[in-house]
Amino acid sequence: MIYLTFDSNIWIYSLDDSWRIENQLDYIEQWINDGLVTLLLPEIIIQEWKKNEPKQVLHREKILNDFFKTAEEILPSAFFSDYKSLEIQRTIINNQLQRVNSVLEKATLIPIDSEIEKKTIRNGIDRKAPLHKKSSVADAIIVYSLIKYAEANQGNFFFFISNNDSDFYEKKNIHSDLKPDFERLNIKAYRNLEHLNADLKTFYGLSVNSDFEQIRKDRIKRKIKDQIYNPEYLEISADSKSSFIQNIGMLDVILNEPKPTKEQIIFTLALVDSDESYSDYFYNKVDNSVWFKILKAKGVFYPQNNPGIIKLNEGVNFPLWKPLIYLHKLSIKIKNGHEYQIIEEIISLIKSVSERPNDNYRTWYFIIKILSNLPKNKIAKEILIYIPTWLSGSTDRMMQTSELCEKLLPKFLTDIPSNENVEKAEIILKYLFTIEKGDHLKLKSNRSFY
């Protein structure tokens, strides 16, 4: 059996997603209903949740009020007047709470016993996690109850989900005070539901009903059916208004799709092209690699799209080339062991942009950041010959040189570097030390590159 134990903060954060068309609770609910997963919760979680539920209502009322006050400054209030009523807002909040409560009601509860209480007191005195930084009694009872239950029910799969880094984790791993019990009893720790659900599907054989994804897609299609940007519909929709809030809501739905449909792609690209605000929102949100080939086919990575200096009355402006935000997010995924299939294409884009440069230090700074996240064996010496281009221009080079010295150069000098990596490091150093004397940035002799 697969047992899931959630920290109380996971339930609070899940409220933000519980009303969305797509959310991680969809999977948890179905797997619990199908008997594939058992929700395992210490009684204290239910107690904490019930105790804090009135506070959550007040907190979420404030969130909604603040949201609509901000929206009123951007859009005519007629776009969302219905949602400003207290009755409608309370209905939204009640639906959110009811969804979480319906899941909690199906949980198997672990009673709090004297053994757990004594262990909590003892480890609190010894300052052991999760009691090592503050008096996190509730957190301690949650994790100690799980450990005791797993001890008595060995041979099952146990998962602990919490994003409370300070109490339960050391860097990326479960805290060393908890690690021996977690490893011995096959308890795996996750920070979020999305990662957990993905692994349950991939490695533990959990699936959803055949019509599950289709039902979700149908809901999405109904939402965007009349919003697809198509010239045939422009005249028909001439009397309709455009709502930024509703449209970015649609973007959120589409960007959460692992494989967006043709209609979703058309809607998204048209919306991004229609206004800078949508473009900003898109590039700050998108992180799925499926959009890489879509954007590449659209030509957004062409070197000519790299913006140059904009001269103003009182100086100059260096615009950010927004697609680099997305490429940087992909590079972080590559650094973390994912999306290796697009490494060569990203390097090819870097080469293409570097061969047709525009004077924009922000572009070169991002390119160095992206390159620093790629595997060192994929960074050929030939790509490093463009460093003079990345350090050229009419402005200070502090950001580029800092990234080169602190991120890219050390990549090739870790552990015992191979001859090839030493050669790459020497190329970087050669270009750093040949920065002209009169430039804004001078490398000081006491600067350490190692």
mmCIF file of N, CA, C and O in Angstrom, residues 25-118:
data_model
loop_
_atom_site.group_PDB
_atom_site.id
_atom_site.type_symbol
_atom_site.label_atom_id
_atom_site.label_comp_id
_atom_site.label_asym_id
_atom_site.label_seq_id
_atom_site.Cartn_x
_atom_site.Cartn_y
_atom_site.Cartn_z
ATOM 1 N N LEU A 25 -4.688 18.058 -6.600
ATOM 2 C CA LEU A 25 -5.686 17.335 -5.803
ATOM 3 C C LEU A 25 -6.524 16.389 -6.658
ATOM 4 O O LEU A 25 -7.090 15.416 -6.152
ATOM 5 N N ASP A 26 -6.627 16.680 -7.958
ATOM 6 C CA ASP A 26 -7.362 15.781 -8.851
ATOM 7 C C ASP A 26 -6.843 14.354 -8.732
ATOM 8 O O ASP A 26 -7.608 13.397 -8.628
ATOM 9 N N TYR A 27 -5.514 14.213 -8.771
ATOM 10 C CA TYR A 27 -4.899 12.884 -8.722
ATOM 11 C C TYR A 27 -5.089 12.247 -7.346
ATOM 12 O O TYR A 27 -5.467 11.076 -7.242
ATOM 13 N N ILE A 28 -4.785 13.017 -6.299
ATOM 14 C CA ILE A 28 -4.875 12.480 -4.941
ATOM 15 C C ILE A 28 -6.292 11.973 -4.658
ATOM 16 O O ILE A 28 -6.488 10.872 -4.126
ATOM 17 N N GLU A 29 -7.287 12.775 -5.033
ATOM 18 C CA GLU A 29 -8.684 12.387 -4.790
ATOM 19 C C GLU A 29 -9.031 11.080 -5.484
ATOM 20 O O GLU A 29 -9.633 10.183 -4.884
ATOM 21 N N GLN A 30 -8.655 10.957 -6.754
ATOM 22 C CA GLN A 30 -9.033 9.747 -7.481
ATOM 23 C C GLN A 30 -8.315 8.527 -6.926
ATOM 24 O O GLN A 30 -8.917 7.460 -6.763
ATOM 25 N N TRP A 31 -7.022 8.658 -6.623
ATOM 26 C CA TRP A 31 -6.267 7.509 -6.113
ATOM 27 C C TRP A 31 -6.786 7.062 -4.746
ATOM 28 O O TRP A 31 -6.813 5.877 -4.452
ATOM 29 N N ILE A 32 -7.204 8.024 -3.915
ATOM 30 C CA ILE A 32 -7.789 7.661 -2.621
ATOM 31 C C ILE A 32 -9.124 6.948 -2.831
ATOM 32 O O ILE A 32 -9.400 5.911 -2.226
ATOM 33 N N ASN A 33 -9.961 7.498 -3.710
ATOM 34 C CA ASN A 33 -11.275 6.895 -3.981
ATOM 35 C C ASN A 33 -11.151 5.497 -4.575
ATOM 36 O O ASN A 33 -11.992 4.625 -4.324
ATOM 37 N N ASP A 34 -10.081 5.278 -5.375
ATOM 38 C CA ASP A 34 -9.882 3.970 -6.005
ATOM 39 C C ASP A 34 -9.155 2.989 -5.093
ATOM 40 O O ASP A 34 -8.912 1.838 -5.481
ATOM 41 N N GLY A 35 -8.782 3.434 -3.890
ATOM 42 C CA GLY A 35 -8.103 2.543 -2.948
ATOM 43 C C GLY A 35 -6.641 2.287 -3.270
ATOM 44 O O GLY A 35 -6.031 1.350 -2.730
ATOM 45 N N LEU A 36 -6.062 3.089 -4.160
ATOM 46 C CA LEU A 36 -4.654 2.909 -4.530
ATOM 47 C C LEU A 36 -3.707 3.596 -3.552
ATOM 48 O O LEU A 36 -2.532 3.241 -3.450
ATOM 49 N N VAL A 37 -4.236 4.589 -2.860
ATOM 50 C CA VAL A 37 -3.434 5.393 -1.939
ATOM 51 C C VAL A 37 -4.225 5.584 -0.656
ATOM 52 O O VAL A 37 -5.451 5.742 -0.694
ATOM 53 N N THR A 38 -3.529 5.548 0.462
ATOM 54 C CA THR A 38 -4.162 5.843 1.748
ATOM 55 C C THR A 38 -3.527 7.108 2.332
ATOM 56 O O THR A 38 -2.302 7.213 2.401
ATOM 57 N N LEU A 39 -4.372 8.039 2.692
ATOM 58 C CA LEU A 39 -3.898 9.247 3.347
ATOM 59 C C LEU A 39 -3.724 8.941 4.830
ATOM 60 O O LEU A 39 -4.662 8.523 5.504
ATOM 61 N N LEU A 40 -2.521 9.112 5.323
ATOM 62 C CA LEU A 40 -2.169 8.753 6.695
ATOM 63 C C LEU A 40 -1.815 10.027 7.460
ATOM 64 O O LEU A 40 -0.815 10.673 7.172
ATOM 65 N N LEU A 41 -2.665 10.383 8.422
ATOM 66 C CA LEU A 41 -2.470 11.652 9.116
ATOM 67 C C LEU A 41 -2.544 11.483 10.630
ATOM 68 O O LEU A 41 -3.479 10.867 11.136
ATOM 69 N N PRO A 42 -1.578 12.027 11.341
ATOM 70 C CA PRO A 42 -1.704 12.097 12.798
ATOM 71 C C PRO A 42 -2.904 12.964 13.179
ATOM 72 O O PRO A 42 -3.233 13.921 12.464
ATOM 73 N N GLU A 43 -3.538 12.639 14.266
ATOM 74 C CA GLU A 43 -4.724 13.395 14.693
ATOM 75 C C GLU A 43 -4.424 14.883 14.846
ATOM 76 O O GLU A 43 -5.303 15.724 14.641
ATOM 77 N N ILE A 44 -3.176 15.209 15.167
ATOM 78 C CA ILE A 44 -2.840 16.613 15.407
ATOM 79 C C ILE A 44 -3.005 17.457 14.147
ATOM 80 O O ILE A 44 -3.311 18.652 14.219
ATOM 81 N N ILE A 45 -2.830 16.850 12.968
ATOM 82 C CA ILE A 45 -3.023 17.611 11.726
ATOM 83 C C ILE A 45 -4.482 18.026 11.594
ATOM 84 O O ILE A 45 -4.787 19.168 11.224
ATOM 85 N N ILE A 46 -5.386 17.103 11.842
ATOM 86 C CA ILE A 46 -6.809 17.434 11.777
ATOM 87 C C ILE A 46 -7.137 18.515 12.798
ATOM 88 O O ILE A 46 -7.872 19.468 12.502
ATOM 89 N N GLN A 47 -6.582 18.365 13.994
ATOM 90 C CA GLN A 47 -6.832 19.356 15.041
ATOM 91 C C GLN A 47 -6.308 20.732 14.635
ATOM 92 O O GLN A 47 -6.985 21.752 14.811
ATOM 93 N N GLU A 48 -5.072 20.743 14.075
ATOM 94 C CA GLU A 48 -4.471 22.017 13.642
ATOM 95 C C GLU A 48 -5.287 22.642 12.515
ATOM 96 O O GLU A 48 -5.499 23.851 12.476
ATOM 97 N N TRP A 49 -5.725 21.799 11.583
ATOM 98 C CA TRP A 49 -6.506 22.299 10.449
ATOM 99 C C TRP A 49 -7.825 22.905 10.918
ATOM 100 O O TRP A 49 -8.199 24.007 10.498
ATOM 101 N N LYS A 50 -8.537 22.198 11.775
ATOM 102 C CA LYS A 50 -9.825 22.697 12.276
ATOM 103 C C LYS A 50 -9.627 23.980 13.078
ATOM 104 O O LYS A 50 -10.437 24.914 12.998
ATOM 105 N N LYS A 51 -8.552 24.024 13.862
ATOM 106 C CA LYS A 51 -8.283 25.203 14.680
ATOM 107 C C LYS A 51 -7.986 26.428 13.816
ATOM 108 O O LYS A 51 -8.398 27.544 14.128
ATOM 109 N N ASN A 52 -7.286 26.195 12.701
ATOM 110 C CA ASN A 52 -6.870 27.318 11.854
ATOM 111 C C ASN A 52 -7.840 27.625 10.719
ATOM 112 O O ASN A 52 -7.649 28.601 9.994
ATOM 113 N N GLU A 53 -8.881 26.810 10.556
ATOM 114 C CA GLU A 53 -9.811 27.016 9.440
ATOM 115 C C GLU A 53 -10.482 28.389 9.482
ATOM 116 O O GLU A 53 -10.552 29.064 8.443
ATOM 117 N N PRO A 54 -10.969 28.874 10.638
ATOM 118 C CA PRO A 54 -11.548 30.233 10.660
ATOM 119 C C PRO A 54 -10.544 31.314 10.259
ATOM 120 O O PRO A 54 -10.903 32.275 9.565
ATOM 121 N N LYS A 55 -9.293 31.132 10.675
ATOM 122 C CA LYS A 55 -8.260 32.095 10.277
ATOM 123 C C LYS A 55 -8.037 32.054 8.776
ATOM 124 O O LYS A 55 -7.789 33.087 8.141
ATOM 125 N N GLN A 56 -8.102 30.832 8.198
ATOM 126 C CA GLN A 56 -7.932 30.711 6.754
ATOM 127 C C GLN A 56 -9.042 31.429 5.995
ATOM 128 O O GLN A 56 -8.804 32.034 4.957
ATOM 129 N N VAL A 57 -10.269 31.354 6.514
ATOM 130 C CA VAL A 57 -11.390 32.050 5.880
ATOM 131 C C VAL A 57 -11.115 33.555 5.842
ATOM 132 O O VAL A 57 -11.250 34.209 4.797
ATOM 133 N N LEU A 58 -10.721 34.111 6.976
ATOM 134 C CA LEU A 58 -10.435 35.551 7.049
ATOM 135 C C LEU A 58 -9.258 35.916 6.151
ATOM 136 O O LEU A 58 -9.279 36.942 5.456
ATOM 137 N N HIS A 59 -8.230 35.066 6.183
ATOM 138 C CA HIS A 59 -7.044 35.336 5.362
ATOM 139 C C HIS A 59 -7.388 35.325 3.884
ATOM 140 O O HIS A 59 -6.954 36.190 3.119
ATOM 141 N N ARG A 60 -8.200 34.370 3.467
ATOM 142 C CA ARG A 60 -8.519 34.253 2.051
ATOM 143 C C ARG A 60 -9.518 35.327 1.618
ATOM 144 O O ARG A 60 -9.533 35.730 0.461
ATOM 145 N N GLU A 61 -10.356 35.792 2.518
ATOM 146 C CA GLU A 61 -11.214 36.943 2.209
ATOM 147 C C GLU A 61 -10.341 38.167 1.915
ATOM 148 O O GLU A 61 -10.616 38.931 0.990
ATOM 149 N N LYS A 62 -9.296 38.338 2.702
ATOM 150 C CA LYS A 62 -8.386 39.468 2.483
ATOM 151 C C LYS A 62 -7.659 39.330 1.147
ATOM 152 O O LYS A 62 -7.496 40.306 0.409
ATOM 153 N N ILE A 63 -7.230 38.103 0.825
ATOM 154 C CA ILE A 63 -6.556 37.871 -0.454
ATOM 155 C C ILE A 63 -7.458 38.264 -1.619
ATOM 156 O O ILE A 63 -7.038 38.952 -2.559
ATOM 157 N N LEU A 64 -8.721 37.827 -1.578
ATOM 158 C CA LEU A 64 -9.652 38.145 -2.655
ATOM 159 C C LEU A 64 -9.921 39.648 -2.734
ATOM 160 O O LEU A 64 -9.950 40.228 -3.823
ATOM 161 N N ASN A 65 -10.113 40.285 -1.578
ATOM 162 C CA ASN A 65 -10.358 41.726 -1.569
ATOM 163 C C ASN A 65 -9.183 42.498 -2.151
ATOM 164 O O ASN A 65 -9.348 43.413 -2.956
ATOM 165 N N ASP A 66 -7.966 42.122 -1.732
ATOM 166 C CA ASP A 66 -6.762 42.787 -2.241
ATOM 167 C C ASP A 66 -6.614 42.574 -3.745
ATOM 168 O O ASP A 66 -6.221 43.487 -4.478
ATOM 169 N N PHE A 67 -6.951 41.350 -4.184
ATOM 170 C CA PHE A 67 -6.842 41.041 -5.603
ATOM 171 C C PHE A 67 -7.764 41.938 -6.436
ATOM 172 O O PHE A 67 -7.355 42.534 -7.429
ATOM 173 N N PHE A 68 -9.009 42.059 -6.017
ATOM 174 C CA PHE A 68 -9.961 42.840 -6.804
ATOM 175 C C PHE A 68 -9.690 44.343 -6.703
ATOM 176 O O PHE A 68 -9.980 45.087 -7.631
ATOM 177 N N LYS A 69 -9.128 44.793 -5.592
ATOM 178 C CA LYS A 69 -8.735 46.203 -5.489
ATOM 179 C C LYS A 69 -7.628 46.517 -6.483
ATOM 180 O O LYS A 69 -7.625 47.561 -7.144
ATOM 181 N N THR A 70 -6.657 45.596 -6.583
ATOM 182 C CA THR A 70 -5.574 45.777 -7.554
ATOM 183 C C THR A 70 -6.113 45.710 -8.980
ATOM 184 O O THR A 70 -5.738 46.520 -9.835
ATOM 185 N N ALA A 71 -6.999 44.746 -9.228
ATOM 186 C CA ALA A 71 -7.562 44.593 -10.573
ATOM 187 C C ALA A 71 -8.337 45.828 -10.999
ATOM 188 O O ALA A 71 -8.343 46.209 -12.175
ATOM 189 N N GLU A 72 -8.978 46.497 -10.042
ATOM 190 C CA GLU A 72 -9.770 47.691 -10.355
ATOM 191 C C GLU A 72 -8.908 48.822 -10.878
ATOM 192 O O GLU A 72 -9.374 49.686 -11.617
ATOM 193 N N GLU A 73 -7.631 48.814 -10.496
ATOM 194 C CA GLU A 73 -6.725 49.853 -10.969
ATOM 195 C C GLU A 73 -6.296 49.610 -12.406
ATOM 196 O O GLU A 73 -5.771 50.509 -13.055
ATOM 197 N N ILE A 74 -6.518 48.392 -12.890
ATOM 198 C CA ILE A 74 -6.081 48.028 -14.243
ATOM 199 C C ILE A 74 -7.243 47.931 -15.214
ATOM 200 O O ILE A 74 -7.163 48.385 -16.357
ATOM 201 N N LEU A 75 -8.355 47.363 -14.748
ATOM 202 C CA LEU A 75 -9.483 47.072 -15.623
ATOM 203 C C LEU A 75 -10.771 47.686 -15.098
ATOM 204 O O LEU A 75 -10.901 47.910 -13.892
ATOM 205 N N PRO A 76 -11.723 47.933 -15.973
ATOM 206 C CA PRO A 76 -13.041 48.395 -15.516
ATOM 207 C C PRO A 76 -13.657 47.372 -14.567
ATOM 208 O O PRO A 76 -13.599 46.171 -14.813
ATOM 209 N N SER A 77 -14.251 47.836 -13.507
ATOM 210 C CA SER A 77 -14.788 46.931 -12.492
ATOM 211 C C SER A 77 -15.925 46.061 -13.019
ATOM 212 O O SER A 77 -16.245 45.032 -12.422
ATOM 213 N N ALA A 78 -16.518 46.457 -14.141
ATOM 214 C CA ALA A 78 -17.613 45.661 -14.710
ATOM 215 C C ALA A 78 -17.160 44.259 -15.101
ATOM 216 O O ALA A 78 -17.949 43.321 -15.144
ATOM 217 N N PHE A 79 -15.843 44.106 -15.356
ATOM 218 C CA PHE A 79 -15.329 42.796 -15.746
ATOM 219 C C PHE A 79 -15.461 41.772 -14.629
ATOM 220 O O PHE A 79 -15.511 40.582 -14.880
ATOM 221 N N PHE A 80 -15.472 42.237 -13.390
ATOM 222 C CA PHE A 80 -15.479 41.286 -12.284
ATOM 223 C C PHE A 80 -16.397 41.732 -11.152
ATOM 224 O O PHE A 80 -16.211 41.342 -10.001
ATOM 225 N N SER A 81 -17.402 42.543 -11.474
ATOM 226 C CA SER A 81 -18.281 43.099 -10.442
ATOM 227 C C SER A 81 -18.981 42.008 -9.641
ATOM 228 O O SER A 81 -19.178 42.138 -8.429
ATOM 229 N N ASP A 82 -19.378 40.907 -10.318
ATOM 230 C CA ASP A 82 -20.066 39.825 -9.611
ATOM 231 C C ASP A 82 -19.209 39.238 -8.502
ATOM 232 O O ASP A 82 -19.708 38.854 -7.440
ATOM 233 N N TYR A 83 -17.889 39.171 -8.765
ATOM 234 C CA TYR A 83 -16.991 38.527 -7.806
ATOM 235 C C TYR A 83 -16.634 39.424 -6.631
ATOM 236 O O TYR A 83 -16.001 38.980 -5.682
ATOM 237 N N LYS A 84 -17.045 40.679 -6.696
ATOM 238 C CA LYS A 84 -16.733 41.592 -5.590
ATOM 239 C C LYS A 84 -17.723 41.462 -4.447
ATOM 240 O O LYS A 84 -17.466 41.943 -3.339
ATOM 241 N N SER A 85 -18.828 40.783 -4.692
ATOM 242 C CA SER A 85 -19.816 40.638 -3.626
ATOM 243 C C SER A 85 -19.302 39.653 -2.577
ATOM 244 O O SER A 85 -18.666 38.645 -2.896
ATOM 245 N N LEU A 86 -19.575 39.945 -1.317
ATOM 246 C CA LEU A 86 -19.119 39.109 -0.213
ATOM 247 C C LEU A 86 -19.686 37.697 -0.317
ATOM 248 O O LEU A 86 -19.003 36.710 -0.005
ATOM 249 N N GLU A 87 -20.926 37.600 -0.795
ATOM 250 C CA GLU A 87 -21.569 36.287 -0.917
ATOM 251 C C GLU A 87 -20.816 35.394 -1.905
ATOM 252 O O GLU A 87 -20.561 34.215 -1.627
ATOM 253 N N ILE A 88 -20.464 35.960 -3.064
ATOM 254 C CA ILE A 88 -19.744 35.183 -4.080
ATOM 255 C C ILE A 88 -18.365 34.792 -3.565
ATOM 256 O O ILE A 88 -17.902 33.655 -3.740
ATOM 257 N N GLN A 89 -17.678 35.736 -2.907
ATOM 258 C CA GLN A 89 -16.345 35.446 -2.386
ATOM 259 C C GLN A 89 -16.391 34.333 -1.341
ATOM 260 O O GLN A 89 -15.525 33.456 -1.312
ATOM 261 N N ARG A 90 -17.394 34.368 -0.490
ATOM 262 C CA ARG A 90 -17.505 33.318 0.529
ATOM 263 C C ARG A 90 -17.816 31.961 -0.106
ATOM 264 O O ARG A 90 -17.384 30.920 0.393
ATOM 265 N N THR A 91 -18.567 31.979 -1.198
ATOM 266 C CA THR A 91 -18.834 30.725 -1.910
ATOM 267 C C THR A 91 -17.538 30.144 -2.467
ATOM 268 O O THR A 91 -17.299 28.931 -2.373
ATOM 269 N N ILE A 92 -16.704 31.008 -3.047
ATOM 270 C CA ILE A 92 -15.407 30.560 -3.576
ATOM 271 C C ILE A 92 -14.576 29.945 -2.459
ATOM 272 O O ILE A 92 -14.013 28.855 -2.598
ATOM 273 N N ILE A 93 -14.495 30.644 -1.321
ATOM 274 C CA ILE A 93 -13.684 30.178 -0.192
ATOM 275 C C ILE A 93 -14.245 28.882 0.375
ATOM 276 O O ILE A 93 -13.492 27.943 0.664
ATOM 277 N N ASN A 94 -15.559 28.799 0.532
ATOM 278 C CA ASN A 94 -16.175 27.585 1.059
ATOM 279 C C ASN A 94 -15.927 26.381 0.155
ATOM 280 O O ASN A 94 -15.715 25.258 0.635
ATOM 281 N N ASN A 95 -15.950 26.609 -1.157
ATOM 282 C CA ASN A 95 -15.658 25.526 -2.097
ATOM 283 C C ASN A 95 -14.220 25.042 -1.947
ATOM 284 O O ASN A 95 -13.937 23.839 -2.035
ATOM 285 N N GLN A 96 -13.316 26.002 -1.742
ATOM 286 C CA GLN A 96 -11.922 25.637 -1.539
ATOM 287 C C GLN A 96 -11.763 24.776 -0.284
ATOM 288 O O GLN A 96 -11.124 23.721 -0.306
ATOM 289 N N LEU A 97 -12.344 25.242 0.820
ATOM 290 C CA LEU A 97 -12.215 24.522 2.086
ATOM 291 C C LEU A 97 -12.909 23.163 2.042
ATOM 292 O O LEU A 97 -12.399 22.173 2.574
ATOM 293 N N GLN A 98 -14.065 23.123 1.389
ATOM 294 C CA GLN A 98 -14.825 21.876 1.325
ATOM 295 C C GLN A 98 -14.042 20.798 0.581
ATOM 296 O O GLN A 98 -14.077 19.619 0.953
ATOM 297 N N ARG A 99 -13.322 21.208 -0.451
ATOM 298 C CA ARG A 99 -12.563 20.227 -1.228
ATOM 299 C C ARG A 99 -11.461 19.595 -0.383
ATOM 300 O O ARG A 99 -11.251 18.388 -0.414
ATOM 301 N N VAL A 100 -10.749 20.432 0.369
ATOM 302 C CA VAL A 100 -9.697 19.902 1.234
ATOM 303 C C VAL A 100 -10.304 19.039 2.338
ATOM 304 O O VAL A 100 -9.808 17.955 2.650
ATOM 305 N N ASN A 101 -11.393 19.501 2.920
ATOM 306 C CA ASN A 101 -12.027 18.747 4.004
ATOM 307 C C ASN A 101 -12.515 17.370 3.545
ATOM 308 O O ASN A 101 -12.444 16.386 4.290
ATOM 309 N N SER A 102 -13.013 17.302 2.318
ATOM 310 C CA SER A 102 -13.508 16.023 1.806
ATOM 311 C C SER A 102 -12.379 15.008 1.679
ATOM 312 O O SER A 102 -12.586 13.800 1.855
ATOM 313 N N VAL A 103 -11.178 15.476 1.375
ATOM 314 C CA VAL A 103 -10.016 14.587 1.308
ATOM 315 C C VAL A 103 -9.590 14.176 2.711
ATOM 316 O O VAL A 103 -9.296 13.005 2.976
ATOM 317 N N LEU A 104 -9.560 15.138 3.639
ATOM 318 C CA LEU A 104 -9.146 14.854 5.012
ATOM 319 C C LEU A 104 -10.059 13.830 5.679
ATOM 320 O O LEU A 104 -9.602 13.009 6.484
ATOM 321 N N GLU A 105 -11.348 13.873 5.344
ATOM 322 C CA GLU A 105 -12.311 12.955 5.970
ATOM 323 C C GLU A 105 -12.040 11.497 5.620
ATOM 324 O O GLU A 105 -12.472 10.589 6.338
ATOM 325 N N LYS A 106 -11.303 11.267 4.535
ATOM 326 C CA LYS A 106 -11.024 9.891 4.101
ATOM 327 C C LYS A 106 -9.699 9.365 4.635
ATOM 328 O O LYS A 106 -9.275 8.258 4.284
ATOM 329 N N ALA A 107 -9.028 10.159 5.472
ATOM 330 C CA ALA A 107 -7.710 9.781 5.961
ATOM 331 C C ALA A 107 -7.782 8.733 7.057
ATOM 332 O O ALA A 107 -8.753 8.664 7.816
ATOM 333 N N THR A 108 -6.736 7.918 7.140
ATOM 334 C CA THR A 108 -6.530 7.039 8.287
ATOM 335 C C THR A 108 -5.775 7.840 9.346
ATOM 336 O O THR A 108 -4.705 8.395 9.064
ATOM 337 N N LEU A 109 -6.351 7.910 10.555
ATOM 338 C CA LEU A 109 -5.774 8.765 11.585
ATOM 339 C C LEU A 109 -4.844 7.973 12.505
ATOM 340 O O LEU A 109 -5.121 6.827 12.860
ATOM 341 N N ILE A 110 -3.718 8.615 12.872
ATOM 342 C CA ILE A 110 -2.784 8.024 13.832
ATOM 343 C C ILE A 110 -2.985 8.736 15.164
ATOM 344 O O ILE A 110 -2.758 9.950 15.261
ATOM 345 N N PRO A 111 -3.418 8.028 16.189
ATOM 346 C CA PRO A 111 -3.621 8.689 17.482
ATOM 347 C C PRO A 111 -2.295 9.098 18.113
ATOM 348 O O PRO A 111 -1.251 8.488 17.868
ATOM 349 N N ILE A 112 -2.336 10.145 18.921
ATOM 350 C CA ILE A 112 -1.155 10.601 19.644
ATOM 351 C C ILE A 112 -1.055 9.788 20.936
ATOM 352 O O ILE A 112 -1.992 9.769 21.743
ATOM 353 N N ASP A 113 0.063 9.079 21.132
ATOM 354 C CA ASP A 113 0.210 8.279 22.340
ATOM 355 C C ASP A 113 1.350 8.800 23.204
ATOM 356 O O ASP A 113 2.097 9.697 22.808
ATOM 357 N N SER A 114 1.505 8.233 24.376
ATOM 358 C CA SER A 114 2.501 8.712 25.336
ATOM 359 C C SER A 114 3.926 8.524 24.818
ATOM 360 O O SER A 114 4.819 9.330 25.115
ATOM 361 N N GLU A 115 4.149 7.470 24.029
ATOM 362 C CA GLU A 115 5.490 7.226 23.492
ATOM 363 C C GLU A 115 5.931 8.370 22.573
ATOM 364 O O GLU A 115 7.082 8.831 22.628
ATOM 365 N N ILE A 116 4.999 8.818 21.714
ATOM 366 C CA ILE A 116 5.313 9.937 20.810
ATOM 367 C C ILE A 116 5.532 11.213 21.610
ATOM 368 O O ILE A 116 6.449 11.998 21.322
ATOM 369 N N GLU A 117 4.713 11.436 22.624
ATOM 370 C CA GLU A 117 4.861 12.636 23.443
ATOM 371 C C GLU A 117 6.216 12.654 24.150
ATOM 372 O O GLU A 117 6.894 13.683 24.205
ATOM 373 N N LYS A 118 6.621 11.495 24.691
ATOM 374 C CA LYS A 118 7.914 11.430 25.375
ATOM 375 C C LYS A 118 9.073 11.651 24.398
ATOM 376 O O LYS A 118 10.057 12.334 24.716
#
